[in-house]
Amino acid sequence: MEKFDVTIIGSGPGGYVSAIRCAQLGFKVAIIEKYNTLGGTCLNVGCIPSKAWLEASEHYYKLQNQFQEFGINFKEASVDIVGMRNRVQTVVQEIINGVSYLMKKNKITVYTGVGTIKDKSTVEIKGEENTHTITTDKIIIATGSKPASLPGITIDKKRVISSTEALALKEIPKHLMVIGGGVIGVELGSVFARLGSKVSIVEYLDTLIASMDSSLGKQLYKSLRKQGMDFYLGTKVTKANVLDNEVQLIAENVANQKEMTLQGDYCLMAIGRKPYSDNLGLEELGIKTDKQGRINVDENLETNVKGIYAIGDVVRGAMLAHKASEEGVFVAETIAGQRPHINYALIPNIIYTQPEVAGVGLTEEVLKEAGRSIKTGSFPFKANARAKISMDTDGFIKVI
């Protein structure tokens, strides 16, 4: 039975970054991944492929809508959806290969299978063909998250889809209905709108990207409407009926309960994600979780079982890849006896639409709610020479 200093369950950004930092600090490290490729949701079916689709669709949109204003003429442009998809997969594979190389370079042992914690020093790994056990001094849970759905609505992966299926579509939807106006909804909605789909976003709240500064949500709403996207804000989806090759959404206005119906060929469920903690053995170990299924941790990201830590999407805080990476480094250095720190307010939040949206620090709403005395200043891009040159005049810079 092989013994390790640190064992990490999950190979997403938090997991593999933590593994590398642990190895750099002199620990013998194992990382366990249930899929055949490293990188978790972010690299395989999340951040990386979505950004590659956003980049490709933006090029096509600018070709169709802006290039002639630059004096660049062309006869006809068309989308090769299969070619785009193949290019995305090539990018994804190259980045996954890079992570595999880093594991080898840092002498990190990689196990493929489902990791279950038997006790604070024992992990069982169940692979496709065999099961074996390793012992370890410390354990870091970095299993990430999976798409969430609404009560009574099933993601069938055919017509009612999650971001995973949306990023693998082999056709451009005629009418893509999106439930949720957060990061995933607006990013993937804008991809298909730029490729020619009719896109309708249904959001329960009265603003887009509600976790960010409200002025950003208002500006993004205006910009995406100009690109042809439809929005139903303050609207609650109650049912999603699959009818042959179409989906019928039934929703109601939150304010007056007035019912409405939308019909399209695909419905993207984008209301967020939930922690992935299946088969970890948390209940048997007595590791506590909250009502949302997130693992409870202290200020050192350690669970109530000493020596077992948790990071990333399975603990409280924003579900961001770079947040998970910061926590992975934090735990590695804590185990090494150092005294690291994380300022969560300094972790940026970015949405890769066009225009891109980004914010760092506490929002105006949070500061006002806390009773802080603040001053704000903003400057519009339409008054900026560089923005005029590139025809990127939507938006502004805001400082609090």
Short mmCIF file of C-alpha atoms in Angstrom, two decimals:
data_model
loop_
_atom_site.label_atom_id
_atom_site.label_comp_id
_atom_site.label_asym_id
_atom_site.label_seq_id
_atom_site.Cartn_x
_atom_site.Cartn_y
_atom_site.Cartn_z
CA MET A 1 0.00 0.00 0.00
CA GLU A 2 1.65 3.22 -1.18
CA LYS A 3 1.87 6.13 1.24
CA PHE A 4 1.73 9.84 0.39
CA ASP A 5 2.15 13.08 2.31
CA VAL A 6 -0.79 14.75 0.55
CA THR A 7 -3.60 13.22 -1.52
CA ILE A 8 -5.86 15.47 -3.61
CA ILE A 9 -9.24 14.28 -4.88
CA GLY A 10 -10.14 16.18 -8.06
CA SER A 11 -7.88 17.57 -10.78
CA GLY A 12 -9.58 20.86 -11.66
CA PRO A 13 -7.68 24.16 -11.31
CA GLY A 14 -7.82 24.01 -7.51
CA GLY A 15 -6.67 20.40 -7.44
CA TYR A 16 -3.82 20.47 -9.91
CA VAL A 17 -2.49 23.86 -8.74
CA SER A 18 -2.55 22.62 -5.15
CA ALA A 19 -0.78 19.42 -6.20
CA ILE A 20 1.99 21.39 -7.91
CA ARG A 21 2.46 23.70 -4.92
CA CYS A 22 2.57 20.74 -2.53
CA ALA A 23 5.22 19.08 -4.69
CA GLN A 24 7.24 22.30 -4.83
CA LEU A 25 7.18 22.36 -1.02
CA GLY A 26 8.73 18.90 -0.89
CA PHE A 27 5.68 16.70 -0.29
CA LYS A 28 5.05 13.33 -1.93
CA VAL A 29 1.74 13.96 -3.73
CA ALA A 30 -1.05 11.89 -5.29
CA ILE A 31 -3.95 13.29 -7.29
CA ILE A 32 -7.10 11.31 -8.04
CA GLU A 33 -9.35 12.04 -11.03
CA LYS A 34 -12.43 9.99 -11.90
CA TYR A 35 -12.32 10.89 -15.61
CA ASN A 36 -9.66 9.86 -18.11
CA THR A 37 -8.44 13.44 -18.58
CA LEU A 38 -7.10 15.92 -16.06
CA GLY A 39 -8.34 19.48 -15.59
CA GLY A 40 -11.85 18.97 -14.23
CA THR A 41 -14.87 20.92 -15.42
CA CYS A 42 -12.89 24.09 -16.17
CA LEU A 43 -10.53 22.61 -18.75
CA ASN A 44 -12.78 19.93 -20.22
CA VAL A 45 -16.34 21.28 -20.33
CA GLY A 46 -16.26 24.74 -18.75
CA CYS A 47 -13.98 27.77 -18.81
CA ILE A 48 -11.61 26.75 -21.60
CA PRO A 49 -14.07 25.45 -24.25
CA SER A 50 -16.55 28.25 -23.52
CA LYS A 51 -13.86 30.90 -24.02
CA ALA A 52 -12.74 29.23 -27.25
CA TRP A 53 -16.36 29.31 -28.53
CA LEU A 54 -16.69 32.94 -27.45
CA GLU A 55 -13.53 33.87 -29.33
CA ALA A 56 -14.60 32.09 -32.53
CA SER A 57 -18.12 33.53 -32.49
CA GLU A 58 -16.81 37.04 -31.82
CA HIS A 59 -14.59 36.86 -34.92
CA TYR A 60 -17.61 35.84 -37.00
CA TYR A 61 -19.82 38.56 -35.52
CA LYS A 62 -17.24 41.28 -36.22
CA LEU A 63 -16.75 39.98 -39.74
CA GLN A 64 -20.49 40.25 -40.34
CA ASN A 65 -21.12 43.54 -38.54
CA GLN A 66 -17.96 45.65 -38.30
CA PHE A 67 -15.36 44.78 -40.91
CA GLN A 68 -17.02 46.76 -43.71
CA GLU A 69 -16.87 49.88 -41.55
CA PHE A 70 -13.11 49.33 -41.36
CA GLY A 71 -13.01 49.26 -45.17
CA ILE A 72 -12.62 45.48 -45.35
CA ASN A 73 -14.97 43.95 -47.92
CA PHE A 74 -15.80 40.28 -48.46
CA LYS A 75 -18.30 38.37 -50.55
CA GLU A 76 -19.82 35.96 -48.08
CA ALA A 77 -19.12 34.50 -44.65
CA SER A 78 -20.57 31.31 -43.20
CA VAL A 79 -20.19 29.24 -40.05
CA ASP A 80 -18.68 25.77 -40.11
CA ILE A 81 -19.99 24.63 -36.72
CA VAL A 82 -18.12 21.30 -36.92
CA GLY A 83 -14.89 23.09 -37.79
CA MET A 84 -15.36 25.48 -34.88
CA ARG A 85 -16.07 22.56 -32.54
CA ASN A 86 -12.98 20.68 -33.72
CA ARG A 87 -10.80 23.73 -33.13
CA VAL A 88 -12.22 24.10 -29.61
CA GLN A 89 -11.43 20.46 -28.86
CA THR A 90 -7.88 20.92 -30.15
CA VAL A 91 -7.35 23.85 -27.78
CA VAL A 92 -8.82 21.88 -24.86
CA GLN A 93 -6.61 18.85 -25.56
CA GLU A 94 -3.46 20.97 -25.78
CA ILE A 95 -4.16 22.53 -22.38
CA ILE A 96 -5.00 19.14 -20.82
CA ASN A 97 -1.72 17.79 -22.20
CA GLY A 98 0.03 20.72 -20.53
CA VAL A 99 -1.44 19.78 -17.13
CA SER A 100 -0.38 16.14 -17.62
CA TYR A 101 3.14 17.34 -18.39
CA LEU A 102 3.18 19.43 -15.18
CA MET A 103 2.14 16.39 -13.14
CA LYS A 104 5.05 14.39 -14.55
CA LYS A 105 7.50 17.26 -14.20
CA ASN A 106 6.62 17.69 -10.53
CA LYS A 107 6.64 13.90 -9.88
CA ILE A 108 2.97 13.82 -8.87
CA THR A 109 1.35 10.38 -8.97
CA VAL A 110 -1.93 10.41 -10.94
CA TYR A 111 -4.67 7.86 -10.23
CA THR A 112 -7.73 7.44 -12.44
CA GLY A 113 -10.87 6.41 -10.57
CA VAL A 114 -13.37 7.50 -7.93
CA GLY A 115 -11.67 8.45 -4.68
CA THR A 116 -13.54 7.65 -1.46
CA ILE A 117 -12.17 8.70 1.92
CA LYS A 118 -12.29 5.73 4.31
CA ASP A 119 -10.71 7.57 7.23
CA LYS A 120 -8.46 10.62 7.66
CA SER A 121 -5.42 8.70 6.42
CA THR A 122 -6.90 6.20 3.94
CA VAL A 123 -8.35 6.71 0.46
CA GLU A 124 -9.87 4.00 -1.72
CA ILE A 125 -9.62 4.43 -5.49
CA LYS A 126 -12.17 2.56 -7.57
CA GLY A 127 -11.15 2.39 -11.22
CA GLU A 128 -12.88 0.79 -14.18
CA GLU A 129 -10.98 -2.48 -13.79
CA ASN A 130 -9.71 -2.60 -10.22
CA THR A 131 -9.83 -1.04 -6.78
CA HIS A 132 -6.86 -0.22 -4.61
CA THR A 133 -6.08 1.76 -1.49
CA ILE A 134 -3.45 4.36 -0.56
CA THR A 135 -2.54 5.93 2.76
CA THR A 136 -1.85 9.61 3.28
CA ASP A 137 -1.07 12.18 5.96
CA LYS A 138 -3.32 14.94 4.54
CA ILE A 139 -6.31 14.97 2.18
CA ILE A 140 -7.56 17.87 0.05
CA ILE A 141 -11.05 17.62 -1.45
CA ALA A 142 -11.21 19.51 -4.77
CA THR A 143 -14.06 17.79 -6.58
CA GLY A 144 -15.68 20.93 -7.99
CA SER A 145 -19.33 21.27 -8.98
CA LYS A 146 -21.99 20.11 -11.42
CA PRO A 147 -24.87 21.93 -13.19
CA ALA A 148 -27.92 22.68 -11.06
CA SER A 149 -31.52 22.55 -12.23
CA LEU A 150 -34.89 23.87 -11.10
CA PRO A 151 -37.38 21.69 -9.18
CA GLY A 152 -39.44 19.58 -11.58
CA ILE A 153 -37.21 20.27 -14.59
CA THR A 154 -34.90 17.48 -15.75
CA ILE A 155 -31.79 18.12 -17.82
CA ASP A 156 -32.25 15.37 -20.41
CA LYS A 157 -29.01 16.35 -22.20
CA LYS A 158 -30.84 16.32 -25.55
CA ARG A 159 -33.23 19.27 -25.65
CA VAL A 160 -32.99 20.55 -22.08
CA ILE A 161 -29.24 20.88 -21.79
CA SER A 162 -26.53 22.09 -19.44
CA SER A 163 -23.43 24.03 -20.42
CA THR A 164 -21.65 20.70 -21.03
CA GLU A 165 -24.03 19.73 -23.86
CA ALA A 166 -24.25 23.30 -25.18
CA LEU A 167 -20.49 23.35 -25.72
CA ALA A 168 -20.71 20.11 -27.71
CA LEU A 169 -23.63 20.97 -30.03
CA LYS A 170 -23.15 19.99 -33.68
CA GLU A 171 -25.78 22.40 -34.97
CA ILE A 172 -26.69 26.04 -34.43
CA PRO A 173 -30.02 26.23 -32.53
CA LYS A 174 -32.85 28.03 -34.28
CA HIS A 175 -34.15 29.34 -30.94
CA LEU A 176 -32.06 28.82 -27.81
CA MET A 177 -33.94 29.56 -24.60
CA VAL A 178 -31.69 30.18 -21.60
CA ILE A 179 -32.85 29.86 -17.99
CA GLY A 180 -30.59 32.14 -15.96
CA GLY A 181 -28.96 35.48 -16.65
CA GLY A 182 -25.71 34.86 -14.78
CA VAL A 183 -22.24 34.26 -16.19
CA ILE A 184 -22.97 30.95 -17.95
CA GLY A 185 -26.27 32.18 -19.40
CA VAL A 186 -24.99 35.41 -20.92
CA GLU A 187 -21.72 33.90 -22.18
CA LEU A 188 -23.23 30.90 -23.97
CA GLY A 189 -26.29 32.88 -25.01
CA SER A 190 -24.05 35.43 -26.72
CA VAL A 191 -22.07 32.66 -28.49
CA PHE A 192 -25.14 31.34 -30.27
CA ALA A 193 -26.68 34.76 -30.84
CA ARG A 194 -23.53 35.75 -32.73
CA LEU A 195 -23.69 32.54 -34.76
CA GLY A 196 -27.28 33.29 -35.85
CA SER A 197 -29.57 31.75 -33.21
CA LYS A 198 -32.54 33.55 -31.77
CA VAL A 199 -31.68 33.70 -28.05
CA SER A 200 -34.12 34.35 -25.20
CA ILE A 201 -32.82 34.65 -21.64
CA VAL A 202 -35.27 34.19 -18.77
CA GLU A 203 -33.99 35.49 -15.41
CA TYR A 204 -35.78 35.37 -12.05
CA LEU A 205 -34.16 38.58 -10.79
CA ASP A 206 -34.69 42.01 -12.35
CA THR A 207 -31.05 42.31 -13.48
CA LEU A 208 -28.38 40.33 -15.30
CA ILE A 209 -25.17 39.12 -13.56
CA ALA A 210 -26.63 39.92 -10.15
CA SER A 211 -23.47 39.01 -8.24
CA MET A 212 -21.59 41.92 -9.82
CA ASP A 213 -22.01 45.70 -9.56
CA SER A 214 -25.53 46.63 -10.73
CA SER A 215 -24.20 49.21 -13.21
CA LEU A 216 -22.40 46.40 -15.04
CA GLY A 217 -25.60 44.38 -15.36
CA LYS A 218 -27.47 47.37 -16.79
CA GLN A 219 -24.77 48.08 -19.37
CA LEU A 220 -24.48 44.42 -20.41
CA TYR A 221 -28.27 44.25 -20.84
CA LYS A 222 -28.15 47.21 -23.25
CA SER A 223 -25.19 45.83 -25.18
CA LEU A 224 -26.60 42.32 -25.63
CA ARG A 225 -30.01 43.66 -26.65
CA LYS A 226 -28.26 45.60 -29.45
CA GLN A 227 -26.82 42.25 -30.56
CA GLY A 228 -30.35 40.87 -30.93
CA MET A 229 -30.82 38.93 -27.69
CA ASP A 230 -34.23 38.93 -25.95
CA PHE A 231 -34.60 39.15 -22.17
CA TYR A 232 -37.38 38.33 -19.75
CA LEU A 233 -36.21 39.71 -16.42
CA GLY A 234 -38.17 39.30 -13.20
CA THR A 235 -39.59 36.08 -14.66
CA LYS A 236 -39.86 32.66 -13.01
CA VAL A 237 -39.76 29.45 -15.08
CA THR A 238 -42.29 26.93 -13.78
CA LYS A 239 -42.19 24.14 -16.38
CA ALA A 240 -40.15 22.86 -19.33
CA ASN A 241 -42.03 20.43 -21.58
CA VAL A 242 -40.13 18.52 -24.27
CA LEU A 243 -42.33 18.08 -27.35
CA ASP A 244 -40.60 15.97 -30.02
CA ASN A 245 -37.74 18.21 -31.19
CA GLU A 246 -38.85 21.30 -29.31
CA VAL A 247 -39.05 22.57 -25.75
CA GLN A 248 -41.93 24.58 -24.37
CA LEU A 249 -41.11 26.86 -21.43
CA ILE A 250 -43.89 28.06 -19.16
CA ALA A 251 -43.00 31.06 -16.99
CA GLU A 252 -44.65 33.77 -14.97
CA ASN A 253 -43.88 37.38 -14.15
CA VAL A 254 -42.64 37.57 -10.56
CA ALA A 255 -44.44 40.86 -9.89
CA ASN A 256 -47.92 40.15 -11.27
CA GLN A 257 -47.91 36.32 -11.81
CA LYS A 258 -48.89 36.79 -15.45
CA GLU A 259 -48.09 33.58 -17.36
CA MET A 260 -46.17 33.39 -20.63
CA THR A 261 -44.96 30.63 -22.95
CA LEU A 262 -41.77 30.34 -25.02
CA GLN A 263 -40.98 27.63 -27.56
CA GLY A 264 -37.61 26.73 -29.04
CA ASP A 265 -35.51 23.80 -30.17
CA TYR A 266 -33.09 23.91 -27.20
CA CYS A 267 -33.30 25.07 -23.59
CA LEU A 268 -30.07 25.79 -21.72
CA MET A 269 -30.31 25.41 -17.94
CA ALA A 270 -27.90 28.03 -16.58
CA ILE A 271 -29.09 28.82 -13.06
CA GLY A 272 -25.72 27.95 -11.56
CA ARG A 273 -23.87 24.95 -10.22
CA LYS A 274 -23.96 22.82 -7.07
CA PRO A 275 -21.07 21.21 -5.15
CA TYR A 276 -20.04 17.74 -6.31
CA SER A 277 -19.51 15.55 -3.27
CA ASP A 278 -20.91 12.17 -4.33
CA ASN A 279 -19.10 9.00 -3.23
CA LEU A 280 -16.58 10.88 -1.08
CA GLY A 281 -17.73 9.19 2.13
CA LEU A 282 -18.49 12.47 3.89
CA GLU A 283 -21.40 11.17 5.97
CA GLU A 284 -19.50 8.13 7.20
CA LEU A 285 -16.63 10.37 8.27
CA GLY A 286 -18.93 12.88 9.95
CA ILE A 287 -17.74 15.74 7.72
CA LYS A 288 -20.33 18.50 7.96
CA THR A 289 -22.00 20.24 5.01
CA ASP A 290 -24.44 23.17 4.78
CA LYS A 291 -27.94 23.31 3.25
CA GLN A 292 -26.48 23.91 -0.23
CA GLY A 293 -24.29 20.79 0.08
CA ARG A 294 -21.07 22.78 0.51
CA ILE A 295 -18.46 21.33 2.83
CA ASN A 296 -18.03 23.35 6.02
CA VAL A 297 -14.45 24.54 6.56
CA ASP A 298 -12.68 26.82 9.02
CA GLU A 299 -10.41 29.80 8.30
CA ASN A 300 -7.67 27.37 7.18
CA LEU A 301 -10.09 25.55 4.83
CA GLU A 302 -9.90 22.49 7.10
CA THR A 303 -13.04 20.42 7.74
CA ASN A 304 -14.17 19.31 11.18
CA VAL A 305 -12.04 16.18 10.63
CA LYS A 306 -8.47 17.23 11.29
CA GLY A 307 -6.14 16.71 8.33
CA ILE A 308 -8.92 16.81 5.72
CA TYR A 309 -9.27 20.07 3.77
CA ALA A 310 -11.66 21.25 1.05
CA ILE A 311 -11.25 23.95 -1.62
CA GLY A 312 -12.96 25.45 -4.66
CA ASP A 313 -16.58 24.92 -5.65
CA VAL A 314 -17.27 22.44 -2.81
CA VAL A 315 -16.81 25.19 -0.18
CA ARG A 316 -18.37 28.62 0.36
CA GLY A 317 -17.58 31.53 -1.93
CA ALA A 318 -17.64 32.26 -5.64
CA MET A 319 -17.39 29.29 -8.01
CA LEU A 320 -14.37 30.59 -9.91
CA ALA A 321 -11.41 28.59 -11.19
CA HIS A 322 -8.90 31.19 -10.01
CA LYS A 323 -10.53 31.29 -6.56
CA ALA A 324 -10.05 27.50 -6.33
CA SER A 325 -6.41 27.87 -7.41
CA GLU A 326 -5.76 30.49 -4.73
CA GLU A 327 -7.27 28.20 -2.12
CA GLY A 328 -5.21 25.27 -3.39
CA VAL A 329 -1.98 27.20 -2.87
CA PHE A 330 -3.23 28.45 0.51
CA VAL A 331 -3.86 24.92 1.80
CA ALA A 332 -0.55 23.61 0.47
CA GLU A 333 1.36 26.35 2.26
CA THR A 334 -0.71 25.90 5.43
CA ILE A 335 0.15 22.19 5.52
CA ALA A 336 3.81 23.16 5.10
CA GLY A 337 3.59 25.28 8.25
CA GLN A 338 3.60 28.63 6.51
CA ARG A 339 1.13 31.43 7.26
CA PRO A 340 -0.50 32.33 3.90
CA HIS A 341 -3.58 34.48 3.48
CA ILE A 342 -6.32 35.11 0.91
CA ASN A 343 -8.19 38.35 0.41
CA TYR A 344 -11.33 37.16 -1.41
CA ALA A 345 -12.27 40.75 -2.32
CA LEU A 346 -9.16 40.90 -4.53
CA ILE A 347 -10.16 37.90 -6.66
CA PRO A 348 -11.47 39.32 -9.97
CA ASN A 349 -14.76 38.34 -11.58
CA ILE A 350 -14.82 38.32 -15.39
CA ILE A 351 -17.48 37.63 -18.03
CA TYR A 352 -16.19 37.05 -21.56
CA THR A 353 -19.07 38.50 -23.55
CA GLN A 354 -18.55 41.35 -26.02
CA PRO A 355 -18.09 43.79 -24.41
CA GLU A 356 -16.24 41.92 -21.68
CA VAL A 357 -17.29 42.62 -18.10
CA ALA A 358 -14.88 42.61 -15.17
CA GLY A 359 -14.82 43.71 -11.58
CA VAL A 360 -12.50 43.42 -8.61
CA GLY A 361 -13.11 44.47 -5.03
CA LEU A 362 -16.37 45.01 -3.17
CA THR A 363 -19.34 46.31 -5.17
CA GLU A 364 -21.08 49.61 -4.54
CA GLU A 365 -24.17 47.75 -3.26
CA VAL A 366 -22.17 45.72 -0.72
CA LEU A 367 -20.34 48.80 0.56
CA LYS A 368 -23.55 50.82 0.94
CA GLU A 369 -25.24 47.95 2.77
CA ALA A 370 -22.29 47.85 5.16
CA GLY A 371 -22.74 51.57 5.85
CA ARG A 372 -19.45 52.57 4.29
CA SER A 373 -18.94 56.14 3.10
CA ILE A 374 -17.83 55.96 -0.55
CA LYS A 375 -17.19 58.05 -3.64
CA THR A 376 -17.51 56.73 -7.16
CA GLY A 377 -16.18 57.92 -10.48
CA SER A 378 -16.74 56.59 -13.99
CA PHE A 379 -15.56 57.30 -17.52
CA PRO A 380 -17.34 56.08 -20.69
CA PHE A 381 -15.41 54.19 -23.36
CA LYS A 382 -17.24 56.16 -26.07
CA ALA A 383 -15.08 59.13 -25.04
CA ASN A 384 -11.85 57.12 -25.25
CA ALA A 385 -9.79 57.38 -28.43
CA ARG A 386 -8.47 53.80 -28.28
CA ALA A 387 -12.02 52.46 -27.89
CA LYS A 388 -13.19 54.48 -30.90
CA ILE A 389 -10.32 53.13 -33.02
CA SER A 390 -11.25 49.51 -32.26
CA MET A 391 -15.03 50.18 -32.34
CA ASP A 392 -15.37 48.93 -28.78
CA THR A 393 -17.22 51.93 -27.37
CA ASP A 394 -19.83 50.16 -25.20
CA GLY A 395 -19.17 50.37 -21.49
CA PHE A 396 -17.16 52.29 -18.95
CA ILE A 397 -14.51 52.23 -16.25
CA LYS A 398 -15.82 52.69 -12.71
CA VAL A 399 -13.75 53.28 -9.60
CA ILE A 400 -15.15 53.16 -6.07
#
